[in-house]
Tab-separated table of C-alpha atoms and ligand atoms in Angstrom:
chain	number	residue	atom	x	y	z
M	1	UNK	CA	-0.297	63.229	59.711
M	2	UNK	CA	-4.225	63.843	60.253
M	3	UNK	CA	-6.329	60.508	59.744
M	4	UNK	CA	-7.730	61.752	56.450
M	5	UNK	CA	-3.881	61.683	55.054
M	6	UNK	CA	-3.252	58.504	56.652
M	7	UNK	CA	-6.478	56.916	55.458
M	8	UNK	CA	-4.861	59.064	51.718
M	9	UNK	CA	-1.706	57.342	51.956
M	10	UNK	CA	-3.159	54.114	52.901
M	11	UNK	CA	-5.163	53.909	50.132
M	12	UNK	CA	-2.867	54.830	47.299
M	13	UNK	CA	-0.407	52.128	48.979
M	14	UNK	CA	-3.123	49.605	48.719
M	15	UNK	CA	-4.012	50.642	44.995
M	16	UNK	CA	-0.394	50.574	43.580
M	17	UNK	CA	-0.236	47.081	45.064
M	18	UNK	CA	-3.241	45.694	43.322
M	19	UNK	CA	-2.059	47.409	40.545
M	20	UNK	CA	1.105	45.440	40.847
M	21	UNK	CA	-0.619	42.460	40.720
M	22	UNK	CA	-2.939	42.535	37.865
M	23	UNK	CA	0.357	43.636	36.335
M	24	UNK	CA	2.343	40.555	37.232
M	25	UNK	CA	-0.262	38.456	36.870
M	26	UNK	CA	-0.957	40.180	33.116
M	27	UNK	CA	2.898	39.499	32.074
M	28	UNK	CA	2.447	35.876	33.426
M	29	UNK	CA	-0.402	34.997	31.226
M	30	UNK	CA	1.182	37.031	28.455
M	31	UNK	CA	4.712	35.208	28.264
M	32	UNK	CA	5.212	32.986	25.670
M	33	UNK	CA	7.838	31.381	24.154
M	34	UNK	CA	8.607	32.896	20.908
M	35	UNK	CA	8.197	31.547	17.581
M	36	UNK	CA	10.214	30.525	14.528
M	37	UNK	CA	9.217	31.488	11.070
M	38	UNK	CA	9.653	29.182	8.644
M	39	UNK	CA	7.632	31.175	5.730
M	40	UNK	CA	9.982	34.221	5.512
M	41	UNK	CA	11.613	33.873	1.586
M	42	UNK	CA	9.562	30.620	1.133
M	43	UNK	CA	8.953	29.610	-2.459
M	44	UNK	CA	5.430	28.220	-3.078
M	45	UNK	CA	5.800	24.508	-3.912
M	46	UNK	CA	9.117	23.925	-2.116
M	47	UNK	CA	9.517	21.966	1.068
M	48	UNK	CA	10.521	23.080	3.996
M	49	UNK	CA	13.529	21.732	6.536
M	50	UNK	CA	12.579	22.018	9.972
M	51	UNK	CA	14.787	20.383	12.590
M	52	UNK	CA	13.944	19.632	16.369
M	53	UNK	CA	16.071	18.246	18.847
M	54	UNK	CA	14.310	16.268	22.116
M	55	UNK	CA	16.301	16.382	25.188
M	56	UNK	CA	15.898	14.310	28.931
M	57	UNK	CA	16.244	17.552	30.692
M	58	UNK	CA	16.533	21.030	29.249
M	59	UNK	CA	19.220	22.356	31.612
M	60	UNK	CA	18.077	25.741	31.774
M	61	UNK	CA	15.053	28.437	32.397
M	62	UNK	CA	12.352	27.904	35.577
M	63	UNK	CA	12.002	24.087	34.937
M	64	UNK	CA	16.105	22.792	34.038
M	65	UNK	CA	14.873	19.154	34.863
M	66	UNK	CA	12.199	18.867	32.684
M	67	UNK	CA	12.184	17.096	29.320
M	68	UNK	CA	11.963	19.261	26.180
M	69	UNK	CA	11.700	19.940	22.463
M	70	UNK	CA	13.608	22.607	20.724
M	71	UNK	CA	13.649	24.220	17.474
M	72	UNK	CA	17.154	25.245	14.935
M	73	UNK	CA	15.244	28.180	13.633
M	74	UNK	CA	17.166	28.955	10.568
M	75	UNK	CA	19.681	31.809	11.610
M	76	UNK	CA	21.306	28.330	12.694
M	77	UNK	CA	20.545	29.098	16.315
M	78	UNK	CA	18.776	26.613	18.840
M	79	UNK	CA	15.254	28.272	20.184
M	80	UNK	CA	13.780	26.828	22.886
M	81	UNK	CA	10.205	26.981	21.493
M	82	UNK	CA	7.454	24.579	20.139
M	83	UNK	CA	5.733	27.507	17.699
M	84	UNK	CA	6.371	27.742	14.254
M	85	UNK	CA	4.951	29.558	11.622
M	86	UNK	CA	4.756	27.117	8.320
M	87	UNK	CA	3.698	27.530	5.153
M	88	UNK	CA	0.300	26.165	3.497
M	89	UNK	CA	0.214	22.840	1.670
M	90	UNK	CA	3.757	22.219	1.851
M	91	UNK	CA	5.823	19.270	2.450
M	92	UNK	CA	7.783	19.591	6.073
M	93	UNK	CA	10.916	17.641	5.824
M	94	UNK	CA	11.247	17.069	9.879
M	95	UNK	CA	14.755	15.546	11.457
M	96	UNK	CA	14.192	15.180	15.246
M	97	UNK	CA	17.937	14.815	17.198
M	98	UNK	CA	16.458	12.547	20.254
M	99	UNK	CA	19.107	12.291	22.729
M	100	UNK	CA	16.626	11.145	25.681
M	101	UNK	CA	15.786	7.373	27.079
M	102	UNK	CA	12.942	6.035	26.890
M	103	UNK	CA	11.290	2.584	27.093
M	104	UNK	CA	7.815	0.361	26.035
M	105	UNK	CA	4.897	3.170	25.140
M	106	UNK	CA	1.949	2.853	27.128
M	107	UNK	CA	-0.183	2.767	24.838
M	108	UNK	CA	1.158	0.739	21.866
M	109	UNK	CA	-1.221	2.523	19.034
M	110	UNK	CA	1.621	5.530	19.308
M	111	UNK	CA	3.698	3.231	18.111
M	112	UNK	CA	2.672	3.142	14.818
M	113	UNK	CA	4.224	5.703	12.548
M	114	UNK	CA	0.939	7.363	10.684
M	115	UNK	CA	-0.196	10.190	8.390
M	116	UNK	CA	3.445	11.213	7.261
M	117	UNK	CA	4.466	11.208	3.550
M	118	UNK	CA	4.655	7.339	2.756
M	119	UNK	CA	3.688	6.670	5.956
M	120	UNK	CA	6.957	5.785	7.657
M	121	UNK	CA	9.995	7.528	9.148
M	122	UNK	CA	13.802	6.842	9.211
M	123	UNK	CA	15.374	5.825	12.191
M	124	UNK	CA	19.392	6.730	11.806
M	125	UNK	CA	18.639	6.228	8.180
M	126	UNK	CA	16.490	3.085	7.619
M	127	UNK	CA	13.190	3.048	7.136
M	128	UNK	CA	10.347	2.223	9.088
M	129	UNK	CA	6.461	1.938	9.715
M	130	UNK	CA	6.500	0.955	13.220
M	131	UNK	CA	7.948	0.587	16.553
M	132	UNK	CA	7.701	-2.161	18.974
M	133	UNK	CA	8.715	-0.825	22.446
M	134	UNK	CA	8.695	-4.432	24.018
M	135	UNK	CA	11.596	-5.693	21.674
M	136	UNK	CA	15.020	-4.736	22.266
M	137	UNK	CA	16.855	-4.751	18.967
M	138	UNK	CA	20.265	-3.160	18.293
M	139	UNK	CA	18.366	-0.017	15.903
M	140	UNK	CA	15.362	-0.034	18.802
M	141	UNK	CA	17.570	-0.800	21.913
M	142	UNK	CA	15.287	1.088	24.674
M	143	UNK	CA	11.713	1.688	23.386
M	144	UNK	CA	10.042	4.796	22.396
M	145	UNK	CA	11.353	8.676	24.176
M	146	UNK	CA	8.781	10.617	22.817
M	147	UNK	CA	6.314	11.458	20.526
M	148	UNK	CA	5.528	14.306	17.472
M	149	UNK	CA	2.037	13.608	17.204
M	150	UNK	CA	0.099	16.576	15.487
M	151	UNK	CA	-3.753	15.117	16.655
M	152	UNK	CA	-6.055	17.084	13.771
M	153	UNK	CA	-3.558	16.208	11.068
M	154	UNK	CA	-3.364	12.638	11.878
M	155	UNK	CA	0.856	12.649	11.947
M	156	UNK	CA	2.166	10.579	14.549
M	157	UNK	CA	5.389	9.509	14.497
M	158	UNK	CA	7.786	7.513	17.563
M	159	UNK	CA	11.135	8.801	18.341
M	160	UNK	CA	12.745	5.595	19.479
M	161	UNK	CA	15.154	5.931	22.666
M	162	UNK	CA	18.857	6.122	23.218
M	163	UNK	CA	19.823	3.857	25.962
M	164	UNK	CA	19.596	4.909	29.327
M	165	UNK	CA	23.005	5.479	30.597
M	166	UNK	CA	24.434	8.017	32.452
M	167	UNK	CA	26.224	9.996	29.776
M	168	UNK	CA	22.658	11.044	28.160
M	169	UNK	CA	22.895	14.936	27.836
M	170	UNK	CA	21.565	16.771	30.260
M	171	UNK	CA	22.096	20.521	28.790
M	172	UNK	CA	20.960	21.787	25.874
M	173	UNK	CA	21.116	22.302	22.871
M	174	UNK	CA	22.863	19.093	22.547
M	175	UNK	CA	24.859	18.168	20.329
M	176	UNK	CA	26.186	14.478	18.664
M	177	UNK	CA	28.778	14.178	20.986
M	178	UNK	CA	26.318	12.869	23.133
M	179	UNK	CA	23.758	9.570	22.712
M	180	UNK	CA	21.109	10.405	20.424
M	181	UNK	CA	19.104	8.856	17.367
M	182	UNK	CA	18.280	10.439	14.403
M	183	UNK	CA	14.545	10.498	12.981
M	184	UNK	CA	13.641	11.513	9.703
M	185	UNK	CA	9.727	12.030	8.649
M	186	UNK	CA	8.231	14.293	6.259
M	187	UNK	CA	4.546	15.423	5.947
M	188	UNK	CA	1.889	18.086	4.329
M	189	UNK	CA	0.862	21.196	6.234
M	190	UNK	CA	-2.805	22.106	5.196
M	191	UNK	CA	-4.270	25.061	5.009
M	192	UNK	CA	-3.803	27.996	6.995
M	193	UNK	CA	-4.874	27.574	10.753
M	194	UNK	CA	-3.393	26.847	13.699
M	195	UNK	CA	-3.053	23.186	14.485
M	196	UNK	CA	-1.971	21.778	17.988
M	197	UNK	CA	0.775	19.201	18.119
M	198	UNK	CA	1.983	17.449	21.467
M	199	UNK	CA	4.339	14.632	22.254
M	200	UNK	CA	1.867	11.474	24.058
M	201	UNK	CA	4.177	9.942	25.482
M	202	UNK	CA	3.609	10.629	29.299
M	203	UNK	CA	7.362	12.094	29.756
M	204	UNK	CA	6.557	14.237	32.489
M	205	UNK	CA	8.652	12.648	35.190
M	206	UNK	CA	7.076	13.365	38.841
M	207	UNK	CA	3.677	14.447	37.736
M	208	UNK	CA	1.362	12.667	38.256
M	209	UNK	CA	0.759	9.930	35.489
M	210	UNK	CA	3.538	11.765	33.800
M	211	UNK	CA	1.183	13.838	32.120
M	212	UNK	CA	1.775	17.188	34.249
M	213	UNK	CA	4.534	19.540	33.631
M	214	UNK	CA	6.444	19.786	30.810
M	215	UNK	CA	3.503	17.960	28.836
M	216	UNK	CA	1.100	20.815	29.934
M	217	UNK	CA	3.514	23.580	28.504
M	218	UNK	CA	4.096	25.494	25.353
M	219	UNK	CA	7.570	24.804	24.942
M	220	UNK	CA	8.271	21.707	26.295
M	221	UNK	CA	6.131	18.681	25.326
M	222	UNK	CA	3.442	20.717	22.890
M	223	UNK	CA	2.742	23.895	20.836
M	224	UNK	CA	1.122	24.529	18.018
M	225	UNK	CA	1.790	24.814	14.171
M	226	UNK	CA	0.401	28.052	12.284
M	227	UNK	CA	0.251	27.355	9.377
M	228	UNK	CA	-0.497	30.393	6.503
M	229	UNK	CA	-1.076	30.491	3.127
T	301	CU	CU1	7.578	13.603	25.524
């Protein structure tokens, strides 16, 4: 081959590589997890069941250790996602299936149940305003897991713990079989917007702080709510 077709080939070799690249790198930055609509055949006025399941390790996917929220989207079918699309001003009847551990919250402020309807939550069916981590009762027996805080909304609301113990799922979805606790909240979407939500409870286990990981991704330990009217 004369230089000029080597220099030819060399070049086009070198393009559809970088070309590669920007490619890979594109899909990367594209890839989301997908989300469930909760508006489709909504009647204004009407509340809205949305039910989330937190899990110690999600068992599957790039990251199987890490902790996780999912979504029942309502086909019935579990969706690992943390994106929903909600309707304006409409009361959100949330049930959260925690089947993590947990223990005392760092930061004891989370521990106080705030901005939901009445501002308190169920806890396997009894009602309450706030959770001390330190004290180990029989409906609080290991602290807080995680949190659903959504920050601009003011919502915060504990998910107490199961105990730690070695039969805590570790595949999801899970399902009752398994240790869990059930928490009930409900509370107002506003307007349309999108509104980030996050769990601040520093679950990442391994990152530093806990705060890397699975609460730095869409998914996992955050996402957002987008809410139209
Ligand atoms: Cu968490």
């Amino acid at each position: 081959m004369s230089r000029a077709g080597r220099l030819a080939t060399a070049s086009v070799v070198f393009a559809v590589g970088i070309g590669l690249i920007v490619f890979l790198v594109a899909a990367f930055l594209r890839s989301s997890p997908p989300t469930v609509d909760f508006t489709a055949g909504h009647t204004a006025g009407q509340p809205v069941d949305m039910t989330l399941q937190t899990v110690g390790s999600i068992g599957f996917g790039a990251h199987p250790t890490w902790v996780s929220y999912l979504t029942l989207a309502p086909d019935g079918q579990w969706v690992h996602t943390t994106l929903w699309d909600l309707p304006a001003n409409t009361r959100i009847n949330v049930t959260i299936d925690q089947y993590d551990g947990g223990g005392p919250l760092r930061n004891q402020e989370m521990g106080l149940v705030q901005g939901t309807v009445g501002d308190d939550m169920t806890v396997d069916g009894k009602t309450t305003s706030l959770v001390n981590s330190n004290a180990t009762t029989k409906s609080i027996p290991n602290g807080v897991a995680h949190t659903f805080t959504i920050p601009t909304l003011a919502p915060n609301v504990p998910s107490v713990a199961t105990s730690n113990s070695a039969s805590l799922c570790a595949v999801a979805p899970c399902t009752f079989s398994s240790p869990h606790k059930i928490v009930k909240f409900s509370f107002m979407t506003p307007g349309s917007g999108v509104y980030p939500w996050q769990c601040f409870l520093p679950c990442g286990l391994g990152f530093l702080y806990g705060n890397g990981g699975p609460m730095q991704s869409i998914g996992y330990m955050d996402g957002f709510l987008k809410v139209q009217s």
